PDB file of C-alpha atoms in Angstrom:
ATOM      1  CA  UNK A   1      73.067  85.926 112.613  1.00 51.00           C
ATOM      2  CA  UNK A   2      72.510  85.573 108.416  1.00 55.00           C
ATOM      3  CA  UNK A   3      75.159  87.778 106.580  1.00 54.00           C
ATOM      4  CA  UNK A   4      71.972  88.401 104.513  1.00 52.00           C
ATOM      5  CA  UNK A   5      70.288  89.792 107.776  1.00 54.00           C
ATOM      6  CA  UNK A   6      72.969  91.768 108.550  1.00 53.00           C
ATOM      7  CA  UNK A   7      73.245  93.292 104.868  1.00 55.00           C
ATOM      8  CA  UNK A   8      69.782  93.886 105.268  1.00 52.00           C
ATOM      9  CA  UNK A   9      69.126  95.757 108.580  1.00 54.00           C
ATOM     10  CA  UNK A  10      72.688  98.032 108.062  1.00 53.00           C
ATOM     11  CA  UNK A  11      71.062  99.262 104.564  1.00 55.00           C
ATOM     12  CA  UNK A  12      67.411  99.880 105.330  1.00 51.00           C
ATOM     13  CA  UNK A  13      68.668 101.742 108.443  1.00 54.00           C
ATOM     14  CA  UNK A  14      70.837 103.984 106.446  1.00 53.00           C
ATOM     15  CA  UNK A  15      68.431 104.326 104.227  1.00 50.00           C
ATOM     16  CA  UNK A  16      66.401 106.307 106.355  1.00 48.00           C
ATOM     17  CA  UNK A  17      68.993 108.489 107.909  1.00 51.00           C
ATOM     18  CA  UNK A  18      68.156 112.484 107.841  1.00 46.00           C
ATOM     19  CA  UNK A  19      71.329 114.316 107.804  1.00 43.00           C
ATOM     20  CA  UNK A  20      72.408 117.817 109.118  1.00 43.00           C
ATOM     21  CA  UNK A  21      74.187 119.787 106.688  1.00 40.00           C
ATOM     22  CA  UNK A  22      77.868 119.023 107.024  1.00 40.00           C
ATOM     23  CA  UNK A  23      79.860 121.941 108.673  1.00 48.00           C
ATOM     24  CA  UNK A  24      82.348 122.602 105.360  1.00 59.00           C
ATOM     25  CA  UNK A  25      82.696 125.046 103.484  1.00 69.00           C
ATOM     26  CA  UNK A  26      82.396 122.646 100.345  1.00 86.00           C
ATOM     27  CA  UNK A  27      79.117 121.516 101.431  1.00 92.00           C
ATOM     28  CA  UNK A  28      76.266 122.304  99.152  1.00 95.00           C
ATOM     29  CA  UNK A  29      72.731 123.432 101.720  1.00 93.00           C
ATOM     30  CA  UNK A  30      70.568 121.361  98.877  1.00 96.00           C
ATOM     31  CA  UNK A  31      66.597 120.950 100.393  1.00 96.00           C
ATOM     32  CA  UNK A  32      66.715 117.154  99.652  1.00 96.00           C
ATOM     33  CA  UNK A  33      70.018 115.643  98.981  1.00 96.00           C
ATOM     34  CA  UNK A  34      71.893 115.045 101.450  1.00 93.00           C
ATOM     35  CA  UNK A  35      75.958 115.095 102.316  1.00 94.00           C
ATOM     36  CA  UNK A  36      76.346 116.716  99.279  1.00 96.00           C
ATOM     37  CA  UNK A  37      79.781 118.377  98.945  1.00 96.00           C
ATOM     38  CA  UNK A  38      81.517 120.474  95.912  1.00 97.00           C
ATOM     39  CA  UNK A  39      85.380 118.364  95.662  1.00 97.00           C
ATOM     40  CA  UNK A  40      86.289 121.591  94.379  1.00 96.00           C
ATOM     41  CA  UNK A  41      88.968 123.740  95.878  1.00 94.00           C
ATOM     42  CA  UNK A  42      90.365 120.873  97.357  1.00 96.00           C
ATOM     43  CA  UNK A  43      94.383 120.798  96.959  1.00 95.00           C
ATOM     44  CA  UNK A  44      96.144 117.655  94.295  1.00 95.00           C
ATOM     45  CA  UNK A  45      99.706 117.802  93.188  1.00 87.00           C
ATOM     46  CA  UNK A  46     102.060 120.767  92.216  1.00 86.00           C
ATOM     47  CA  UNK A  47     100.049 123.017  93.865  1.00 88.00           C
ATOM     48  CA  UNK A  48      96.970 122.541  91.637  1.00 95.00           C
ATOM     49  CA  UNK A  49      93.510 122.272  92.940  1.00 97.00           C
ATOM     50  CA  UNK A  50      89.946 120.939  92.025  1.00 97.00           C
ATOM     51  CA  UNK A  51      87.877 123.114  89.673  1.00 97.00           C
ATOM     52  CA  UNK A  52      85.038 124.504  91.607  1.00 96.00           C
ATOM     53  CA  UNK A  53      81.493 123.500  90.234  1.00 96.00           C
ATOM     54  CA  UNK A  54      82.320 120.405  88.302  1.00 98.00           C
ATOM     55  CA  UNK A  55      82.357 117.523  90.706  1.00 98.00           C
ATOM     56  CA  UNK A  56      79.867 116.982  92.914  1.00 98.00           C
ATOM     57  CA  UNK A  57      79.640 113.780  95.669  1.00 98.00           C
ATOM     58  CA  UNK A  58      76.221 113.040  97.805  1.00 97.00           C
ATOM     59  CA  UNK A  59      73.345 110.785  98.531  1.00 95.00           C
ATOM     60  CA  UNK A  60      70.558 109.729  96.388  1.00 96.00           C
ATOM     61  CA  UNK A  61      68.516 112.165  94.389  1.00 98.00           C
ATOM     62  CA  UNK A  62      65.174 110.463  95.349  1.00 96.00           C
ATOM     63  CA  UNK A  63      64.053 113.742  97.355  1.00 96.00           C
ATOM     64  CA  UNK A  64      65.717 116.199  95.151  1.00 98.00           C
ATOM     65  CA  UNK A  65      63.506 119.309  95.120  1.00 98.00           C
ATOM     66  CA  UNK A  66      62.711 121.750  91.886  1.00 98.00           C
ATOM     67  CA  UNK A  67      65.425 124.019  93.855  1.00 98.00           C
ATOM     68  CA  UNK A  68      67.860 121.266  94.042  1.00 98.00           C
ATOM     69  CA  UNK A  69      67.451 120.429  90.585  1.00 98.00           C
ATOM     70  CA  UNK A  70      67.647 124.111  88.930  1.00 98.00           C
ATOM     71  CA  UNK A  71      71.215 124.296  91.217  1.00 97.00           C
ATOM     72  CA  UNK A  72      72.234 121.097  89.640  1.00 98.00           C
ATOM     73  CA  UNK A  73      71.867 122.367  86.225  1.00 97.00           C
ATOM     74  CA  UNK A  74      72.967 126.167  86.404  1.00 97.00           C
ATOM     75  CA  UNK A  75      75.565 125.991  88.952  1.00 96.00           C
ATOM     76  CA  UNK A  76      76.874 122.638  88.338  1.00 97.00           C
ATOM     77  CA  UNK A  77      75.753 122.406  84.600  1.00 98.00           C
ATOM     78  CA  UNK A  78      74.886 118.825  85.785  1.00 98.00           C
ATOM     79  CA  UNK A  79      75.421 116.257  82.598  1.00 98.00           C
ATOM     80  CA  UNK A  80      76.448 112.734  84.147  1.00 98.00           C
ATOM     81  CA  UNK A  81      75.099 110.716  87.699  1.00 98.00           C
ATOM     82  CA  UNK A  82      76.704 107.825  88.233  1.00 98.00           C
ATOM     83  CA  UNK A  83      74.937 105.830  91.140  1.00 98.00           C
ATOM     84  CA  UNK A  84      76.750 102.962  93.118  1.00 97.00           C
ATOM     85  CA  UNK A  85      73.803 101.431  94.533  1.00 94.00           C
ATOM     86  CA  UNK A  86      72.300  97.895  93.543  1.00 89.00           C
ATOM     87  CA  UNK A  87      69.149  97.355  91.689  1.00 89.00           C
ATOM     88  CA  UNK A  88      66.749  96.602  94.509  1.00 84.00           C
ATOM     89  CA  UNK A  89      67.783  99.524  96.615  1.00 87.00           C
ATOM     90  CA  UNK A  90      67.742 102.136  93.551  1.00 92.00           C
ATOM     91  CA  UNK A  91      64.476 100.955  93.094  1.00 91.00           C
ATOM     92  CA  UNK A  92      63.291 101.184  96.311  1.00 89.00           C
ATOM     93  CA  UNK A  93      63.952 105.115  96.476  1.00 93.00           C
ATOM     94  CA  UNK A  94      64.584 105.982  92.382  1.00 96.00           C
ATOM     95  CA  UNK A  95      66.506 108.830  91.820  1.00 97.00           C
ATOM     96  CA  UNK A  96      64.998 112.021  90.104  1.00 97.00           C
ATOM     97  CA  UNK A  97      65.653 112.420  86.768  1.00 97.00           C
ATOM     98  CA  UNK A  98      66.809 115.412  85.154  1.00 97.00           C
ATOM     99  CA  UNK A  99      66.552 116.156  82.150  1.00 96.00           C
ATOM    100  CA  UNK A 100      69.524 116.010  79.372  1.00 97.00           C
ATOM    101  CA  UNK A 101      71.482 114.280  82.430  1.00 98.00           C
ATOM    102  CA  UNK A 102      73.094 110.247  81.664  1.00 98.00           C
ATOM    103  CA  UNK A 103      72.552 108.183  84.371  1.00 98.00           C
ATOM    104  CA  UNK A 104      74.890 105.365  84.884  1.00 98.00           C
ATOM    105  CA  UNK A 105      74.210 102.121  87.539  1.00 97.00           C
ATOM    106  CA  UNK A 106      77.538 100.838  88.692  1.00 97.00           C
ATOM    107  CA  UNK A 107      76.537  98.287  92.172  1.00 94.00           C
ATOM    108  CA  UNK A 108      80.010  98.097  93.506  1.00 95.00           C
ATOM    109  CA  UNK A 109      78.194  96.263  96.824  1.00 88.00           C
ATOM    110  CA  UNK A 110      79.899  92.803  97.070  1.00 86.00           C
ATOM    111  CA  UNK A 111      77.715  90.524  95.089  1.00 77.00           C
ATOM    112  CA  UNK A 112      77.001  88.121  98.271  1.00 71.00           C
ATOM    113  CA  UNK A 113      75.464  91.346 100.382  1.00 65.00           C
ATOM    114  CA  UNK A 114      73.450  92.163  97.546  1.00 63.00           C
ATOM    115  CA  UNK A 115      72.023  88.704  96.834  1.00 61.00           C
ATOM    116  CA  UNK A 116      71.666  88.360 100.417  1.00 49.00           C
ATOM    117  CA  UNK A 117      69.622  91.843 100.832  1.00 49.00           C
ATOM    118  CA  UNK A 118      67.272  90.377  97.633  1.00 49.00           C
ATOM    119  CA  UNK A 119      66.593  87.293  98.969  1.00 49.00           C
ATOM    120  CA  UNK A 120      65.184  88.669 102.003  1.00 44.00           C
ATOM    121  CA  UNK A 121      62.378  89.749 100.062  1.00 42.00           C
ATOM    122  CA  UNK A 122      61.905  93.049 102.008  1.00 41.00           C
ATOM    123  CA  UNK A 123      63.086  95.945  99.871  1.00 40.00           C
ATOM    124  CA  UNK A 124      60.218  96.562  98.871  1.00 38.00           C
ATOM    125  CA  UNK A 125      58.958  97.274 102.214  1.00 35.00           C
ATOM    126  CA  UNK A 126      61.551  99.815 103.791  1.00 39.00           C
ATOM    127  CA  UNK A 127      59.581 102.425 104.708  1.00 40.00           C
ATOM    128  CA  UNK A 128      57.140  99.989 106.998  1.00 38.00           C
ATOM    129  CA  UNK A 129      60.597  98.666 108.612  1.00 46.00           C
ATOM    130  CA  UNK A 130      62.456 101.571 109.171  1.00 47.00           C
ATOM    131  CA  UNK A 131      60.405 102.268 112.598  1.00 51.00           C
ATOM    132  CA  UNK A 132      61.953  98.926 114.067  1.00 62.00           C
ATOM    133  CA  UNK A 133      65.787  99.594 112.767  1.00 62.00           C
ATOM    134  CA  UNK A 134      67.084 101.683 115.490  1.00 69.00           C
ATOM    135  CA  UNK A 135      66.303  98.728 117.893  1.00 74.00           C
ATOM    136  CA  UNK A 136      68.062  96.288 114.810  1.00 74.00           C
ATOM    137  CA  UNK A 137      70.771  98.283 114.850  1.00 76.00           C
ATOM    138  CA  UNK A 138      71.330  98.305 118.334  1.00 77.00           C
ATOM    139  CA  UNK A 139      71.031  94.091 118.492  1.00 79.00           C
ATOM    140  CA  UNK A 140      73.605  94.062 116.186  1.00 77.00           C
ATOM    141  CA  UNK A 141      75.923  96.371 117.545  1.00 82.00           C
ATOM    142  CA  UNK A 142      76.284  94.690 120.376  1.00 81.00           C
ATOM    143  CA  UNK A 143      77.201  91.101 118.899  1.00 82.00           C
ATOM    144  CA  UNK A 144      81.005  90.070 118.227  1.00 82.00           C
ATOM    145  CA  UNK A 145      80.284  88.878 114.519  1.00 81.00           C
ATOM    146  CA  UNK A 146      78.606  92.195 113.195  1.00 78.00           C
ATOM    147  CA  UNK A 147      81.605  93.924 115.098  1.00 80.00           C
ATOM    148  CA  UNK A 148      83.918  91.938 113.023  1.00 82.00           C
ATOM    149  CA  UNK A 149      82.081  92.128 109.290  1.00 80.00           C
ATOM    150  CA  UNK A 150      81.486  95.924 109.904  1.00 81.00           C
ATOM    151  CA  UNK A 151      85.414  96.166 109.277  1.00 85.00           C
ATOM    152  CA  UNK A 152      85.361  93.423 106.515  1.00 87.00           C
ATOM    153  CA  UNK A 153      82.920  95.768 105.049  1.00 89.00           C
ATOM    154  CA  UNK A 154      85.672  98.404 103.022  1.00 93.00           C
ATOM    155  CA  UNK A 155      88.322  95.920 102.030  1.00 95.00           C
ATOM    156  CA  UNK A 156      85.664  93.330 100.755  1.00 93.00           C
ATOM    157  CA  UNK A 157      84.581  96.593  98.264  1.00 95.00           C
ATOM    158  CA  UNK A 158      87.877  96.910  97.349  1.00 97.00           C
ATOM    159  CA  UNK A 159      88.988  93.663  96.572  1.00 96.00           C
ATOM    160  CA  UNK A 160      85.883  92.836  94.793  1.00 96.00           C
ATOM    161  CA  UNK A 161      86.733  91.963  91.022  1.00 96.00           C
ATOM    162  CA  UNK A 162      83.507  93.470  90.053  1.00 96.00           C
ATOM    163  CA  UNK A 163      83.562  96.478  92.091  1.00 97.00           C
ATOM    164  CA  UNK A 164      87.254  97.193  90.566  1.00 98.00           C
ATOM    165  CA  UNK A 165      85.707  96.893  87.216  1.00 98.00           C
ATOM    166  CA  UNK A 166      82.968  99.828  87.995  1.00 98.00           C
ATOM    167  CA  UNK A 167      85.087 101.787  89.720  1.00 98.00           C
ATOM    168  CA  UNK A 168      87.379 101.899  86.699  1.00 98.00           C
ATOM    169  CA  UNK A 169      84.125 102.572  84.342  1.00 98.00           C
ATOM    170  CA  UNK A 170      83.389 105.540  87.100  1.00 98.00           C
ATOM    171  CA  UNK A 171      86.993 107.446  86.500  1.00 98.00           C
ATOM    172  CA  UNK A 172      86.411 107.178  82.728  1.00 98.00           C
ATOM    173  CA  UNK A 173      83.302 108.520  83.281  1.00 98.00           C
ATOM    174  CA  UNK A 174      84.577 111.368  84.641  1.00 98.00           C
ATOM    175  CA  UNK A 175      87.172 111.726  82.359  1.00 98.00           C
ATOM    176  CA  UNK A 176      84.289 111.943  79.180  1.00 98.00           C
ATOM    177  CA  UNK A 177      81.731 113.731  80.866  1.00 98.00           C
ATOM    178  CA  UNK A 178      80.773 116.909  78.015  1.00 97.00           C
ATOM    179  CA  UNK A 179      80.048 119.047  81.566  1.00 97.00           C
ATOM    180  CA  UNK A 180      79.029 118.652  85.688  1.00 98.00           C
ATOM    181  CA  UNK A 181      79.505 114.909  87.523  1.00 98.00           C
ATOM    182  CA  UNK A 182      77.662 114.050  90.313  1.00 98.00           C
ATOM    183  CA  UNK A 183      78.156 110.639  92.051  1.00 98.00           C
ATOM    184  CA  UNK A 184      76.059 108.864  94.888  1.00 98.00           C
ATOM    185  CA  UNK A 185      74.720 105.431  96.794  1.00 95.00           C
ATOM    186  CA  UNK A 186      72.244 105.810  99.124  1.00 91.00           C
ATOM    187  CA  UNK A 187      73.485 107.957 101.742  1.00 92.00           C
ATOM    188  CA  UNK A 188      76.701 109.202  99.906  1.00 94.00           C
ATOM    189  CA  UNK A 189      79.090 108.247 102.759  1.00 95.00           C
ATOM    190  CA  UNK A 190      80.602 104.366 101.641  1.00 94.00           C
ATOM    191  CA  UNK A 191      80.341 103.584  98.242  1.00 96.00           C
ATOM    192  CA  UNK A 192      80.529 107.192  97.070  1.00 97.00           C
ATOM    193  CA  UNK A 193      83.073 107.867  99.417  1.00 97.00           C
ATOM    194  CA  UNK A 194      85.145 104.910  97.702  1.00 98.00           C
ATOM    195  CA  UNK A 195      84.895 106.531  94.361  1.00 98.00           C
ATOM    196  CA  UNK A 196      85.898 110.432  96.158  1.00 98.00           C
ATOM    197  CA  UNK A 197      88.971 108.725  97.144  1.00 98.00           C
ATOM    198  CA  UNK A 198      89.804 107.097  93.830  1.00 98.00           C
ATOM    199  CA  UNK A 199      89.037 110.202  91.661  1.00 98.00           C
ATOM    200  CA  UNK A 200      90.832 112.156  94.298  1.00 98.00           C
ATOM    201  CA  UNK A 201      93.840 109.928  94.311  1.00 98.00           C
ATOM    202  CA  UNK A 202      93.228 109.576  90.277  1.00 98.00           C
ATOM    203  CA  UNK A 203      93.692 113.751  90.541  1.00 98.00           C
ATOM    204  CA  UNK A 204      96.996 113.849  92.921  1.00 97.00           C
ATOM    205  CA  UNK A 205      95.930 114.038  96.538  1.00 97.00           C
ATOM    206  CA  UNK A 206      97.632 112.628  98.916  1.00 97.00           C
ATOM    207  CA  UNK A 207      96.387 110.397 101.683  1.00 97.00           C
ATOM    208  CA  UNK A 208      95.473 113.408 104.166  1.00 97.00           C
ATOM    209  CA  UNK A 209      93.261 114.968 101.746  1.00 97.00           C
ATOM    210  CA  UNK A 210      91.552 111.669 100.575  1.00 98.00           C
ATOM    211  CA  UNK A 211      90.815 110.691 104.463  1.00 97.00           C
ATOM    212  CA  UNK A 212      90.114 114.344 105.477  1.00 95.00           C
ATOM    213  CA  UNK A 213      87.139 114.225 102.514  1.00 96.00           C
ATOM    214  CA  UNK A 214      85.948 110.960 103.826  1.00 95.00           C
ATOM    215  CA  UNK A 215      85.508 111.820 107.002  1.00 94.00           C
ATOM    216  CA  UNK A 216      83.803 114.625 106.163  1.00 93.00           C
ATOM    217  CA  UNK A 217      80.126 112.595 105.947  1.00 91.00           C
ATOM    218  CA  UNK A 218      80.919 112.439 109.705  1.00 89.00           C
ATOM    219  CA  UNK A 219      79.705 115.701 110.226  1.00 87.00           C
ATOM    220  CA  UNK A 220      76.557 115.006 108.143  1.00 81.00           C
ATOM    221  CA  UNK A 221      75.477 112.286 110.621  1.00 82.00           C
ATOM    222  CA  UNK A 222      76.576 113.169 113.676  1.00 81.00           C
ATOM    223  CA  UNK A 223      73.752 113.785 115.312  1.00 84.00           C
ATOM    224  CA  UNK A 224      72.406 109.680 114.634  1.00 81.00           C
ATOM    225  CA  UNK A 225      75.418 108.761 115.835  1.00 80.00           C
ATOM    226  CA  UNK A 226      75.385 110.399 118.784  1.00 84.00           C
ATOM    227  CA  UNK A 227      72.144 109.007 119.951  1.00 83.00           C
ATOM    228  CA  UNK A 228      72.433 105.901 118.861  1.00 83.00           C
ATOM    229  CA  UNK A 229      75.798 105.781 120.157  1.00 85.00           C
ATOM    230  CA  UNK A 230      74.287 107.070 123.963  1.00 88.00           C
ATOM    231  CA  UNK A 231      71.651 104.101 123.473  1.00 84.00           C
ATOM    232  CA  UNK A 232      74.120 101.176 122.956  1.00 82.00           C
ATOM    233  CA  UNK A 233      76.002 102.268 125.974  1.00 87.00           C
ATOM    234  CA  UNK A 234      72.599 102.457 128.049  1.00 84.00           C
ATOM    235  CA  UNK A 235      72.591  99.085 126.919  1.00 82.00           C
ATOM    236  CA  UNK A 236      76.315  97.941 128.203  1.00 85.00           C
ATOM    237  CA  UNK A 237      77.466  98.177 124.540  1.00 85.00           C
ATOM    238  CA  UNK A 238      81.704  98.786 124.718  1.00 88.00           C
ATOM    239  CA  UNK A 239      84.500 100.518 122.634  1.00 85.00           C
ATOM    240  CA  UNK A 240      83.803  98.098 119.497  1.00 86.00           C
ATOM    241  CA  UNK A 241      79.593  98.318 119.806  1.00 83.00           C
ATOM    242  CA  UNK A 242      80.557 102.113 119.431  1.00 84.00           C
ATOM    243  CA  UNK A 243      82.786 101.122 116.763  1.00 81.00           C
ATOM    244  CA  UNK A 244      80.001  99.868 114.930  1.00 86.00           C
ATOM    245  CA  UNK A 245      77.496 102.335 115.102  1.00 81.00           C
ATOM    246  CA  UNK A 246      80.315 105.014 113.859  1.00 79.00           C
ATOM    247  CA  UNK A 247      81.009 102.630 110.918  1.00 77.00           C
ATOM    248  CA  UNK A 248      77.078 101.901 110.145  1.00 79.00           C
ATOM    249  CA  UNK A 249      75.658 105.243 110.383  1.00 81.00           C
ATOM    250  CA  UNK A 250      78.569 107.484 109.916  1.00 83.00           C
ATOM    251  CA  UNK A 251      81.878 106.137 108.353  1.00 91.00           C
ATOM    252  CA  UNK A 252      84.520 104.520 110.121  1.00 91.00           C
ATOM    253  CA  UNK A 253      87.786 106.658 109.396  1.00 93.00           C
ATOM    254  CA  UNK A 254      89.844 103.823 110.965  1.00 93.00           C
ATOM    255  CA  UNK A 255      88.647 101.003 108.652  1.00 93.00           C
ATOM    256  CA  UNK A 256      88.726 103.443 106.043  1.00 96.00           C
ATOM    257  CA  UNK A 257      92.568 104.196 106.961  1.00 97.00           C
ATOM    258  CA  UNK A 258      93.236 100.149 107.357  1.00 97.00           C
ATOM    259  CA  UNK A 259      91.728  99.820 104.356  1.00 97.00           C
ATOM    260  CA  UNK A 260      94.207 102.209 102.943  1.00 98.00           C
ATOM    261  CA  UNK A 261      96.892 100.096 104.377  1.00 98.00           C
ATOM    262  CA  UNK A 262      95.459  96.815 102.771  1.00 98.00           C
ATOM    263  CA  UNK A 263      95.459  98.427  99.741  1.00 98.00           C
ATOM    264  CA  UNK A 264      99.430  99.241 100.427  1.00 98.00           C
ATOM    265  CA  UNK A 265     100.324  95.734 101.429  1.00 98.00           C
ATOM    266  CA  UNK A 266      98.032  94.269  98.340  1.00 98.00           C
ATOM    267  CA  UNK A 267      98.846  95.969  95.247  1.00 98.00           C
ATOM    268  CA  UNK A 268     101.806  97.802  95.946  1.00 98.00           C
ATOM    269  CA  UNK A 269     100.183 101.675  96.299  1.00 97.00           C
ATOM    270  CA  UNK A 270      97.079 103.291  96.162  1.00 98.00           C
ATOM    271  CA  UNK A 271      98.458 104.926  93.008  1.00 97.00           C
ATOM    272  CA  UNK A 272      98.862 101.278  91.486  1.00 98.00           C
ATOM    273  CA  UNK A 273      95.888  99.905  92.486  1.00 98.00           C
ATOM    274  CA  UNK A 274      94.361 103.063  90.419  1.00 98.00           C
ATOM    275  CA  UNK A 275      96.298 101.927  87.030  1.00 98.00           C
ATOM    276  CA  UNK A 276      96.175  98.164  87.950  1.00 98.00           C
ATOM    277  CA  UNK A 277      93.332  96.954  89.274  1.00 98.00           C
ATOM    278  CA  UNK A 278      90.999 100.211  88.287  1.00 98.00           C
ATOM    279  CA  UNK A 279      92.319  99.607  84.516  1.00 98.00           C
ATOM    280  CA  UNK A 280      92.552 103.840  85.025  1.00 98.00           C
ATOM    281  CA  UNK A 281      95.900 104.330  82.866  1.00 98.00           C
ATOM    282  CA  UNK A 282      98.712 106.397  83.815  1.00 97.00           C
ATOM    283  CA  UNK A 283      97.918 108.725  80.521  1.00 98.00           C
ATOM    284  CA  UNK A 284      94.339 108.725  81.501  1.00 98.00           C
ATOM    285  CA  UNK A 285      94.929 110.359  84.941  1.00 98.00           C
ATOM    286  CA  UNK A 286      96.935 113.295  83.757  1.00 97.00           C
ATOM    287  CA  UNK A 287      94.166 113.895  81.167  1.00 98.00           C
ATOM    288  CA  UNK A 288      91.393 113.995  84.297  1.00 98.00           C
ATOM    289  CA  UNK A 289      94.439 116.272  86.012  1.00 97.00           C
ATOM    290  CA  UNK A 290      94.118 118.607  83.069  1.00 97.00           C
ATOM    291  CA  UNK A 291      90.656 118.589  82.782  1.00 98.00           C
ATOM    292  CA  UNK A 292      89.570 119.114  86.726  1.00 98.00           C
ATOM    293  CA  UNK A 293      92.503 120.710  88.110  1.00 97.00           C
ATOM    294  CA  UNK A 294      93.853 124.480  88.017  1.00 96.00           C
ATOM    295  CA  UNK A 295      96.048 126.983  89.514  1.00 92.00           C
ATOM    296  CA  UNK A 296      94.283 127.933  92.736  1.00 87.00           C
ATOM    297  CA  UNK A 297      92.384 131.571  92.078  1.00 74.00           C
ATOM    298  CA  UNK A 298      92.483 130.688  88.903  1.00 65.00           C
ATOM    299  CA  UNK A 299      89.318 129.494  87.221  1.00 52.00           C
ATOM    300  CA  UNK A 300      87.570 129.166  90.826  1.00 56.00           C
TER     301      UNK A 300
END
């Protein structure tokens, strides 16, 4: 098995996920986004919180609906997207533009998944291939090497120079935006989780809140995982085939938690790793404090 082929089948597949609403009371019931969830309410340092109706995490906006949109820009007073996917994939399903909104591409992929997803030459062809991915999925699941890169998958984000870079650009992003964020990739669960736990971390939480949040997307696709899960043990598929499926069509909250760890032993704290390796300073985090955090009641 070709890295490149892996890259390949794990995106298209996700790609054309449909997801349940997830069962939280920050998630937003939108008619074609989906995993979309208000960070708001959500509980930082000193007792603060996250401003309700300013920060907004999900999938693409490819299928967002008139409804979806007119909730974007009255509730949420939508001004900024920031969208984590690469160019081929963003292309493949654009996202809907709204107007008076800045859109910002920041790929924060691994360069050597996305040049291996181009070079297959199929991205333009998702839709025809989607049919055949569950049974992809499935082959992959069940062999030892896609096992092991599913958990390379989150600390190869993080330790990518590049990825650092736009996930820095993202914070300050925040920070400037005149009114509502919204960030994404393609199915709002890995990339955009990535940047949840930065800005949340960025804010004050502390490592049960960040892994609580990430988890969340669980709940969005439980219901793929669950069958596909019940198929790869039809098929004699063990504990890490499982493993996989979790991490490719839901999240993994055990590589995500590793990851957390790696990040620990690496660069000291996730804290440091914010300032450090982000480039997010130490004055530029209490500014995004003051800005998206308040007393709870208070401004809700």
């Amino acid at each position: 098995m070709k890295n490149e082929d892996f890259a390949t089948a794990i995106i298209l597949f996700t790609m054309m996920l449909s997801a349940q609403v997830a069962h939280s009371q920050r998630a937003i019931a939108f008619e074609g986004i989906e995993n979309a969830r208000d960070m708001g309410t959500l509980v930082v340092r000193d007792g603060q919180v996250v401003r309700s109706g300013m920060l907004v995490r999900s999938g693409c906006l490819a299928k967002a609906t008139d409804s979806d949109v007119a909730v974007l820009k009255e509730k949420y007073r939508l001004s900024d997207v920031f969208d984590f996917r690469f160019e081929a994939e963003a292309n493949s399903a654009p996202d809907r533009i709204i107007d008076d909104v800045s859109y910002t591409h920041l790929s924060t992929l691994p360069k050597a998944l996305i040049e291996g997803f181009a070079s297959s030459g199929r991205s333009d062809t998702a839709q025809a291939d989607t049919k055949n991915m569950a049974a992809v999925l499935m082959k992959y699941a069940l062999e030892p090497k896609a096992q092991t890169m599913a958990r390379q998958l989150y600390p190869a984000i993080v330790t990518d120079s590049i990825a650092q870079r736009y996930y820095g650009k993202f914070l300050r992003g925040v920070l400037r935006a005149e009114n509502g964020v919204l960030w994404h990739c393609s199915q709002g669960k890995d990339r955009a989780g990535w940047a949840s736990a930065f800005l949340l971390a960025a804010l004050g939480a502390d490592r049960k809140t960040i892994v609580e949040d990430f988890d969340l997307s669980n709940q969005s696709y439980a219901r793929a995982v669950e069958a596909m899960t019940a198929k790869v043990r039809e098929q004699g598929g063990g504990d890490e085939a499982v493993a996989f499926i979790q991490a490719m069509i839901g999240v993994s909250r055990e590589n995500f938690e590793a990851t957390l760890d790696l990040i620990d032993q690496k660069y000291g704290s996730l804290p440091l790793y914010i300032e450090n390796q982000l480039g997010f300073s130490k004055e530029e985090q209490q500014q995004l404090r003051k800005k998206y955090t308040t007393t709870p009641n208070d401004g809700q």
